[in-house]
Short mmCIF file of C-alpha atoms in Angstrom, two decimals:
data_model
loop_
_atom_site.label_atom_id
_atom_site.label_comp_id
_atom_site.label_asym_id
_atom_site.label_seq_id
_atom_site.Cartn_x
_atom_site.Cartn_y
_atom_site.Cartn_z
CA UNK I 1 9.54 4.27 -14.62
CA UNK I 2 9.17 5.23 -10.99
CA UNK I 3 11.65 3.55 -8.76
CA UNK I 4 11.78 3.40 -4.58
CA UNK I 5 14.82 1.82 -2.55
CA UNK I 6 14.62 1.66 0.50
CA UNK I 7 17.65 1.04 2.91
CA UNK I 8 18.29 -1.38 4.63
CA UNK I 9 15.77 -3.81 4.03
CA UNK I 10 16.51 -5.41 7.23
CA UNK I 11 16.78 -3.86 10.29
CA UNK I 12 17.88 -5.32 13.96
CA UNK I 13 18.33 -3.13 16.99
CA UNK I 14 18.09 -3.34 20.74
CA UNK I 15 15.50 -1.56 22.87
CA UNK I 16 16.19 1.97 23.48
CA UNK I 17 18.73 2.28 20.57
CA UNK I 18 18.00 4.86 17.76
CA UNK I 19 17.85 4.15 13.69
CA UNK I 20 17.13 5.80 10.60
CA UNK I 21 15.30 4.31 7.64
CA UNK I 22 16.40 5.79 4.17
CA UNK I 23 13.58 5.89 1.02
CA UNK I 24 15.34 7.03 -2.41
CA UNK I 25 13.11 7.74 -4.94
CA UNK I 26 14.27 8.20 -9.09
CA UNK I 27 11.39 10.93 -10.00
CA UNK I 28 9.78 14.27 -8.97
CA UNK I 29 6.90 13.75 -6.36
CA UNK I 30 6.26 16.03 -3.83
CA UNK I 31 3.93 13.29 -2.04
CA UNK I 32 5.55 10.16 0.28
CA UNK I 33 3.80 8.21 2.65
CA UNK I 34 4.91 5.89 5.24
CA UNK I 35 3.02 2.34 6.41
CA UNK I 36 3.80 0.02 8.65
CA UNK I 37 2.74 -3.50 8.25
CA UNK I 38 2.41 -6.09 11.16
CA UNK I 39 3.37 -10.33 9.56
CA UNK I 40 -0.27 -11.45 7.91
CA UNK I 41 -1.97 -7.77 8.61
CA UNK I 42 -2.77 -4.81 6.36
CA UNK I 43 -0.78 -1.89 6.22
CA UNK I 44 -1.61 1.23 8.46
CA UNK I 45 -0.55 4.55 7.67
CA UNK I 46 1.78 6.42 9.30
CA UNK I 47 2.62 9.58 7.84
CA UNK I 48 1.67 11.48 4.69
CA UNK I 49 4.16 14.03 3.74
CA UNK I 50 3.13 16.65 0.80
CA UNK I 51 6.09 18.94 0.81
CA UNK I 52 9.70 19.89 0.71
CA UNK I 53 10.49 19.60 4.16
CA UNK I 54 8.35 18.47 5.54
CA UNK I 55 8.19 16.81 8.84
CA UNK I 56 5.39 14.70 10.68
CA UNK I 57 6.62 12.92 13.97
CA UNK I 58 4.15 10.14 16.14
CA UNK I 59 6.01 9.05 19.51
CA UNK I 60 9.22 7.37 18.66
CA UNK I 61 8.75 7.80 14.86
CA UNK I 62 9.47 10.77 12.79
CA UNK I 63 9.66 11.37 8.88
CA UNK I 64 10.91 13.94 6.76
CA UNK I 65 10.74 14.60 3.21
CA UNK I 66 13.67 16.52 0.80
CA UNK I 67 12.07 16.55 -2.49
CA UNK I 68 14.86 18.06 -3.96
CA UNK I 69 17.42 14.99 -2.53
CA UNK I 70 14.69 13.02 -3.50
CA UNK I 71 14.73 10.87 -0.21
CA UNK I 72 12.87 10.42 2.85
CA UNK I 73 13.52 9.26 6.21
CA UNK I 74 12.31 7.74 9.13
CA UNK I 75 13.71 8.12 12.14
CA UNK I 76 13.36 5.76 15.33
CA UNK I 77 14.17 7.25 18.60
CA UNK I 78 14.65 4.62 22.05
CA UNK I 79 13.10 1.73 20.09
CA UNK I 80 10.74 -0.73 21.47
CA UNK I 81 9.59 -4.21 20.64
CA UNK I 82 6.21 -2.91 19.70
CA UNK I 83 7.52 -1.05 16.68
CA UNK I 84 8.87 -4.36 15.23
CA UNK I 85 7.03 -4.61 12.00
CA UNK I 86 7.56 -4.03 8.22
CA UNK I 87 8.22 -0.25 6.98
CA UNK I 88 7.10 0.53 3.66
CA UNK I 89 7.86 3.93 1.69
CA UNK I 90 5.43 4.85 -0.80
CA UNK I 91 5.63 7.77 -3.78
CA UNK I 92 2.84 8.92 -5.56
CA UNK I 93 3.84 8.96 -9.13
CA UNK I 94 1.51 11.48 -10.52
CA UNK I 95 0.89 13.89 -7.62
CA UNK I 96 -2.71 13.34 -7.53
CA UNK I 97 -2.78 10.65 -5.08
CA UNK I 98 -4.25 7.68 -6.44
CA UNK I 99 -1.39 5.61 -8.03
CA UNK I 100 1.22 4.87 -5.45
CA UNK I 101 4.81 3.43 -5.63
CA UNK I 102 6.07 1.03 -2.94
CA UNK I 103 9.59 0.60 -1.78
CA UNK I 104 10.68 -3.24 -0.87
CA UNK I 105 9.79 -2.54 2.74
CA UNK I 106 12.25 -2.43 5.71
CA UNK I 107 11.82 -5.25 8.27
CA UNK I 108 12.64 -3.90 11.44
CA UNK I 109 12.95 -6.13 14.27
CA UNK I 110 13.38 -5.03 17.90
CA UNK I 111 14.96 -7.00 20.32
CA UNK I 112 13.93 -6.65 24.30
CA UNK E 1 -12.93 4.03 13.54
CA UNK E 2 -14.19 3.10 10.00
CA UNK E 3 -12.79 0.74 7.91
CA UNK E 4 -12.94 -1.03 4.52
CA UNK E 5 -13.61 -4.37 4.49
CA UNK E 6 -12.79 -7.54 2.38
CA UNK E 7 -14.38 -11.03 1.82
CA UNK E 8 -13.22 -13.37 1.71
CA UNK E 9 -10.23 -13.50 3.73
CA UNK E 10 -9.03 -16.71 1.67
CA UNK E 11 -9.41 -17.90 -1.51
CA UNK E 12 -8.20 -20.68 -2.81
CA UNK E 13 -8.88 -21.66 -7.29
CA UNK E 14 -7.72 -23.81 -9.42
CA UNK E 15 -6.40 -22.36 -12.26
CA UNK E 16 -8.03 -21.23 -15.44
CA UNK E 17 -11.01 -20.47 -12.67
CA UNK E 18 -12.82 -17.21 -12.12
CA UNK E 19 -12.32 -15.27 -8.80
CA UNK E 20 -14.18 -12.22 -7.36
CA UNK E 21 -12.56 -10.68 -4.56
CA UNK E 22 -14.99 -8.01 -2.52
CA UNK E 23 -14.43 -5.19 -0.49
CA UNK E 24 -16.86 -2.62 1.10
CA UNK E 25 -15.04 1.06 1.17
CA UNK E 26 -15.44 3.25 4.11
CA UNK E 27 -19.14 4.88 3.36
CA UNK E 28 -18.67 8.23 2.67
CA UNK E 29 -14.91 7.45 0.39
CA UNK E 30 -15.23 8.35 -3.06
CA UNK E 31 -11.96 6.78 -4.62
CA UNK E 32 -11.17 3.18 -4.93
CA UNK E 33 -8.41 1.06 -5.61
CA UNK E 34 -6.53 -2.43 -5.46
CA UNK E 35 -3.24 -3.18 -4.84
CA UNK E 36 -1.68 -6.56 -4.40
CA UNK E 37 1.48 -7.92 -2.43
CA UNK E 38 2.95 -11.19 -3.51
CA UNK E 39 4.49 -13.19 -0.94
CA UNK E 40 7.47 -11.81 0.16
CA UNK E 41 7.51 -8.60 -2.24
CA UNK E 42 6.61 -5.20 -2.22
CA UNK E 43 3.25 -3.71 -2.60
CA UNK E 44 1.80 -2.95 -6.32
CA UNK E 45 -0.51 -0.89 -7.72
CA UNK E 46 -2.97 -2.41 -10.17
CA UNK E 47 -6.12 0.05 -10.71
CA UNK E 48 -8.21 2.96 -9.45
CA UNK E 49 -11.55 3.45 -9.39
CA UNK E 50 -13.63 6.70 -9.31
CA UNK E 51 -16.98 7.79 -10.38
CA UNK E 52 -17.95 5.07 -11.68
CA UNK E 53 -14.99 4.26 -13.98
CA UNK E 54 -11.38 3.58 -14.11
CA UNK E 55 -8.71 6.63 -13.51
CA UNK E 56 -5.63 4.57 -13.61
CA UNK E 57 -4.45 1.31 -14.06
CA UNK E 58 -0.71 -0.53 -14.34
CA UNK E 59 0.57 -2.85 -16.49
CA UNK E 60 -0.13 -5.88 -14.35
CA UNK E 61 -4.46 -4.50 -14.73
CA UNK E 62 -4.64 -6.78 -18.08
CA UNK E 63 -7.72 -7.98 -19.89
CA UNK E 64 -8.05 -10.92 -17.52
CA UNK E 65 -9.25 -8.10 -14.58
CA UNK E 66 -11.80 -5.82 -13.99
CA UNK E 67 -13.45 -4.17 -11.34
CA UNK E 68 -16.84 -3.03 -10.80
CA UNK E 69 -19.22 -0.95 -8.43
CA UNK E 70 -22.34 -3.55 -8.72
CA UNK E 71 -24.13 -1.20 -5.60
CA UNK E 72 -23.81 1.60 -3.65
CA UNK E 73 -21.02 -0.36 -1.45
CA UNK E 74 -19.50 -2.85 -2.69
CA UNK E 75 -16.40 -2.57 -4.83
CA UNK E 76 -15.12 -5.20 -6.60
CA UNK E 77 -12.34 -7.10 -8.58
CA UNK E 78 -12.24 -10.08 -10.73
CA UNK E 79 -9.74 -11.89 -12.40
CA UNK E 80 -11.80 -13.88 -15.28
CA UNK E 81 -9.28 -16.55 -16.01
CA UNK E 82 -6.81 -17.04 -12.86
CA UNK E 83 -3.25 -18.35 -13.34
CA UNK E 84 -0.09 -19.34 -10.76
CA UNK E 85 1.42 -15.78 -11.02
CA UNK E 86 -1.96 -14.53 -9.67
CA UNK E 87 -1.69 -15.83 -6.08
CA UNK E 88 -0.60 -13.13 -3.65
CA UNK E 89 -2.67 -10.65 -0.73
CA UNK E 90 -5.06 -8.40 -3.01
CA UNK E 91 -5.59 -5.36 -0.78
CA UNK E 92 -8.66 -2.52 -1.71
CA UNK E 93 -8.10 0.69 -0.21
CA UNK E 94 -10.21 3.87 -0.43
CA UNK E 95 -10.04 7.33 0.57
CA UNK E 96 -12.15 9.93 0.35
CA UNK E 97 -10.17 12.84 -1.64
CA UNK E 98 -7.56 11.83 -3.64
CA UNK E 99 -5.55 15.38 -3.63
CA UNK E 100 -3.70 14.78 0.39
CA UNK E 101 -5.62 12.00 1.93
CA UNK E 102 -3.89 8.80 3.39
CA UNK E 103 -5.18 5.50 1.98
CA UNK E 104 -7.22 3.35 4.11
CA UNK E 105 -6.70 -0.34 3.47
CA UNK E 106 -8.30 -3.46 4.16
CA UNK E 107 -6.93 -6.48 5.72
CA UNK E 108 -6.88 -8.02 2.31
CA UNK E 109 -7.77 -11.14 0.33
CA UNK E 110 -4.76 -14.43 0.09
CA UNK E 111 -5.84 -15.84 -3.18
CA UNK E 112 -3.92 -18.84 -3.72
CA UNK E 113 -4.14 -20.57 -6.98
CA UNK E 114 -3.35 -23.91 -7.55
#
């Protein structure tokens, strides 16, 4: 059975500070995908990430993936209160992209 | 932007009832799926949905679900006999190649069963 930790599940930083978010996974995938979920909203996506080291990066965010290490990461850089939200780490458990595996989620709160 | 929608946004049973939850994929997606997030917890799969028939499902996907394509648009799942454990957000998402494509997810469904 596929399993995804991710650490730490709860997150509190000040504005402008930088943080990494860890995602361990227990099988071989080469696909990982990040969402972000605001309280009572859907999840958007935020990165897909289909191969050894790879590395996607959106304004303050970035994500990389070691398939070997079998973890991911998502880095914060000079946070702001806007990226407060819930972090999820997904990994596809069959490499075709239809049945993903979510980590507990990272709550991330920024404070001003 | 496109995006996949869901009715209703609550639903609220009694249990032992029979819910259908509905979503409308993004026109031109070809793969389907639910996933559901109780309270608290993380995401889970439960089924996927192409051509016209099921590709995967988990454990959780029992005999008290199914899902169905009743039109060109709508996708959707029911749970024929609902009980407490049920309650939680029930999320569709589609995309429209399964091989690289992000999922696209709706704003989901809170079915709360009493």
């Amino acid at each position: 059975e596929l399993k995804v930790e991710q650490n730490p599940l709860f997150l509190s930083m000040q504005e402008g500070k930088n943080y990494t978010i860890y995602c361990n996974y227990s099988t071989t995938s080469d696909r990982l995908y990040w969402y972000r979920q605001d309280p009572g909203k859907s999840l958007e996506s935020l990165f897909v990430l289909l191969s050894n080291g790879a590395v996607k990066q959106e304004g303050r965010l970035m994500a990389s993936l070691d398939t070997k290490a079998r973890l991911s990461t998502l880095h914060i850089t000079a946070a702001v209160h806007d990226l407060s939200a819930t972090y999820f780490c997904a990994v596809d458990a069959n490499n075709a992209g239809n049945m993903l595996t979510f980590g507990g989620g990272t709550r991330l709160m920024v404070k001003p | 932007e496109p995006e996949v929608t869901q009715t209703p946004s609550h639903q609220v049973t009694q249990m032992g009832q029979e819910v259908i939850l509905r979503c409308v994929p993004i026109s031109n997606h070809l793969y389907f799926y639910w996933y559901r997030q109780i309270l608290g917890q993380k995401v889970e799969f439960l089924v996927s949905f192409y051509n016209n028939e099921i590709s995967e499902k988990s454990e959780i996907f029992d005999d008290q679900f199914s899902v169905e394509r009743p039109d060109g648009s709508n996708f959707t799942l029911k749970i024929r006999s609902t009980k407490l454990e049920d309650s939680a957000m029930y999320f569709c998402a589609s995309n429209p190649d399964r091989s690289d494509e992000k999922l696209f997810f709706g704003s989901g469904t809170q079915l709360s069963v009493l």
